[in-house]
Amino acid sequence: MLTEEQKRQLIREALEAREHSYSPYSKYRVGAALLAEDGRIFQGCNIENAAYTPTNCAERTAVFKAVSEGCRVFSAIAVVGGKEEKPTGEYAYPCGVCRQVLREFVEPSAFVVICARSEEDYREFTLDELLPESFGPAQLKD
Ligand code: THU
């Protein structure tokens, strides 16, 4: 269970990460903050590319940063995003690829996804709700 303060901090860090968004093509700026079970928070932003397909989403940036630093146990992620020119934010939901990448490392019914417009205004899901009947590492076990 996340406390209200933990959720607010995650959202704050996702907003901070969004400041680093490199999105000159879509102008859709996304930030994510991934909470590890040991308390560490990994920030990520979307990173676009002139060739388009190499673009990396904010959520995956956060996951890849964490895993590449040896951290693989996570409890929650906050995601914020929207077109840069829009004054009022919308909820940004993780794309299908990011849901699947998260699923690799978490128990879907226990992992919390917070889609926020501000520290006070957010929607909360489990990964299981966003990616039901998912395919994961257990399927490949002998
Ligand atoms: N994007 C994310 O960063 N996360 C998502 O889950 C959805 C999409 C980014 C990718 C691209 O830079 C921009 O948003 C528009 O698709």
CSV table of C-alpha atoms and ligand atoms in Angstrom, one decimal:
chain,number,residue,atom,x,y,z
A,1,MET,CA,0.0,0.0,0.0
A,2,LEU,CA,1.3,3.4,-0.9
A,3,THR,CA,0.8,6.3,1.4
A,4,GLU,CA,-0.7,9.6,0.0
A,5,GLU,CA,2.7,11.2,0.5
A,6,GLN,CA,4.4,8.5,-1.5
A,7,LYS,CA,1.9,9.0,-4.4
A,8,ARG,CA,2.4,12.7,-4.3
A,9,GLN,CA,6.2,12.4,-4.4
A,10,LEU,CA,6.0,10.0,-7.3
A,11,ILE,CA,3.8,12.4,-9.2
A,12,ARG,CA,6.1,15.3,-8.4
A,13,GLU,CA,9.1,13.3,-9.7
A,14,ALA,CA,7.2,12.3,-12.9
A,15,LEU,CA,6.4,16.0,-13.5
A,16,GLU,CA,10.1,16.7,-12.9
A,17,ALA,CA,11.1,14.0,-15.4
A,18,ARG,CA,8.7,15.4,-17.9
A,19,GLU,CA,10.8,18.6,-18.0
A,20,HIS,CA,13.5,16.5,-19.7
A,21,SER,CA,11.2,15.1,-22.4
A,22,TYR,CA,12.9,15.2,-25.8
A,23,SER,CA,9.8,15.2,-28.1
A,24,PRO,CA,10.4,17.7,-30.9
A,25,TYR,CA,8.3,15.6,-33.4
A,26,SER,CA,5.1,14.8,-31.5
A,27,LYS,CA,5.4,17.6,-28.9
A,28,TYR,CA,3.7,15.1,-26.6
A,29,ARG,CA,5.8,15.3,-23.4
A,30,VAL,CA,5.8,12.4,-20.9
A,31,GLY,CA,7.4,11.9,-17.6
A,32,ALA,CA,7.5,8.8,-15.4
A,33,ALA,CA,8.7,8.0,-11.9
A,34,LEU,CA,9.2,4.3,-11.0
A,35,LEU,CA,9.2,3.3,-7.3
A,36,ALA,CA,11.5,0.4,-6.4
A,37,GLU,CA,10.7,-1.7,-3.4
A,38,ASP,CA,14.0,-0.5,-1.7
A,39,GLY,CA,12.6,3.0,-1.9
A,40,ARG,CA,14.6,4.3,-4.8
A,41,ILE,CA,12.8,6.3,-7.5
A,42,PHE,CA,13.9,6.1,-11.1
A,43,GLN,CA,12.7,8.9,-13.4
A,44,GLY,CA,12.2,8.6,-17.1
A,45,CYS,CA,11.1,10.8,-20.0
A,46,ASN,CA,10.2,10.1,-23.6
A,47,ILE,CA,13.1,10.3,-26.0
A,48,GLU,CA,12.1,10.8,-29.7
A,49,ASN,CA,14.2,10.3,-32.8
A,50,ALA,CA,14.3,11.7,-36.3
A,51,ALA,CA,13.8,8.2,-37.6
A,52,TYR,CA,10.7,7.9,-35.4
A,53,THR,CA,10.8,4.2,-34.6
A,54,PRO,CA,13.7,4.4,-32.2
A,55,THR,CA,11.6,6.6,-29.9
A,56,ASN,CA,11.5,5.4,-26.3
A,57,CYS,CA,8.6,6.0,-24.0
A,58,ALA,CA,9.0,7.6,-20.5
A,59,GLU,CA,8.0,4.5,-18.7
A,60,ARG,CA,10.5,2.3,-20.5
A,61,THR,CA,13.2,4.8,-20.0
A,62,ALA,CA,12.6,4.6,-16.2
A,63,VAL,CA,12.4,0.7,-16.2
A,64,PHE,CA,15.6,0.4,-18.3
A,65,LYS,CA,17.5,2.9,-16.1
A,66,ALA,CA,16.5,0.9,-13.0
A,67,VAL,CA,17.2,-2.6,-14.4
A,68,SER,CA,20.6,-1.4,-15.8
A,69,GLU,CA,21.5,-0.3,-12.3
A,70,GLY,CA,20.6,-3.7,-10.8
A,71,CYS,CA,17.2,-2.9,-9.5
A,72,ARG,CA,14.3,-5.2,-10.6
A,73,VAL,CA,11.7,-5.1,-7.8
A,74,PHE,CA,9.1,-2.4,-8.2
A,75,SER,CA,5.9,-1.3,-6.5
A,76,ALA,CA,4.5,1.6,-8.5
A,77,ILE,CA,4.9,4.0,-11.4
A,78,ALA,CA,3.5,7.5,-11.9
A,79,VAL,CA,3.0,8.8,-15.4
A,80,VAL,CA,2.2,12.3,-16.5
A,81,GLY,CA,2.0,13.6,-20.1
A,82,GLY,CA,0.2,15.6,-22.7
A,83,LYS,CA,0.8,18.0,-25.6
A,84,GLU,CA,3.2,20.8,-24.7
A,85,GLU,CA,0.9,23.5,-25.8
A,86,LYS,CA,-2.1,22.5,-23.8
A,87,PRO,CA,-2.5,24.5,-20.6
A,88,THR,CA,-4.5,21.9,-18.7
A,89,GLY,CA,-3.2,18.4,-18.5
A,90,GLU,CA,-4.9,15.2,-19.5
A,91,TYR,CA,-4.3,11.8,-18.1
A,92,ALA,CA,-1.6,9.9,-19.9
A,93,TYR,CA,-1.8,6.1,-19.9
A,94,PRO,CA,1.1,3.8,-20.5
A,95,CYS,CA,1.1,2.3,-24.1
A,96,GLY,CA,0.8,-1.4,-24.6
A,97,VAL,CA,4.5,-1.9,-25.1
A,98,CYS,CA,5.3,-0.2,-21.8
A,99,ARG,CA,2.6,-2.2,-20.0
A,100,GLN,CA,4.3,-5.4,-21.2
A,101,VAL,CA,7.7,-4.2,-20.3
A,102,LEU,CA,6.5,-3.4,-16.7
A,103,ARG,CA,4.8,-6.8,-16.6
A,104,GLU,CA,8.2,-8.6,-17.0
A,105,PHE,CA,9.3,-7.4,-13.6
A,106,VAL,CA,6.2,-7.2,-11.4
A,107,GLU,CA,3.3,-9.1,-10.0
A,108,PRO,CA,0.5,-7.5,-12.1
A,109,SER,CA,-2.2,-7.5,-9.3
A,110,ALA,CA,0.2,-5.9,-6.8
A,111,PHE,CA,1.8,-3.2,-9.0
A,112,VAL,CA,0.2,0.2,-9.0
A,113,VAL,CA,0.0,2.6,-12.0
A,114,ILE,CA,-0.8,6.2,-11.2
A,115,CYS,CA,-1.9,8.3,-14.2
A,116,ALA,CA,-1.8,11.9,-13.0
A,117,ARG,CA,-2.8,15.4,-14.1
A,118,SER,CA,-1.4,16.9,-10.9
A,119,GLU,CA,-0.4,15.9,-7.4
A,120,GLU,CA,-4.1,16.1,-6.4
A,121,ASP,CA,-5.7,14.8,-9.5
A,122,TYR,CA,-4.8,11.2,-10.5
A,123,ARG,CA,-6.3,7.8,-11.4
A,124,GLU,CA,-4.9,4.7,-10.0
A,125,PHE,CA,-4.9,1.1,-11.4
A,126,THR,CA,-3.2,-2.2,-10.9
A,127,LEU,CA,-1.2,-3.4,-13.8
A,128,ASP,CA,-3.5,-6.3,-14.0
A,129,GLU,CA,-6.4,-3.9,-14.7
A,130,LEU,CA,-4.4,-2.3,-17.6
A,131,LEU,CA,-3.1,-5.6,-19.0
A,132,PRO,CA,-5.4,-8.4,-18.1
A,133,GLU,CA,-4.6,-12.1,-18.8
A,134,SER,CA,-1.1,-11.1,-19.5
A,135,PHE,CA,1.9,-13.1,-20.8
A,136,GLY,CA,4.8,-13.2,-18.5
A,137,PRO,CA,8.0,-15.1,-17.4
A,138,ALA,CA,6.1,-17.9,-15.8
A,139,GLN,CA,4.8,-19.0,-19.2
A,140,LEU,CA,8.4,-19.8,-20.3
A,141,LYS,CA,9.3,-21.9,-17.3
A,142,ASP,CA,9.9,-25.6,-17.9
B,1,THU,N1,4.8,8.1,-25.0
B,1,THU,C1,5.3,7.8,-23.8
B,1,THU,O1,6.3,8.3,-23.4
B,1,THU,N2,4.6,6.9,-23.0
B,1,THU,C2,3.5,6.3,-23.4
B,1,THU,O2,3.1,5.3,-22.7
B,1,THU,C3,2.8,6.7,-24.6
B,1,THU,C4,3.6,7.5,-25.6
B,1,THU,C5,5.5,9.0,-25.9
B,1,THU,C6,6.2,8.4,-27.1
B,1,THU,C7,6.2,9.5,-28.0
B,1,THU,O3,7.4,10.3,-27.8
B,1,THU,C8,5.1,10.4,-27.7
B,1,THU,O4,4.6,10.0,-26.4
B,1,THU,C9,3.9,10.3,-28.6
B,1,THU,O5,3.5,9.0,-28.9
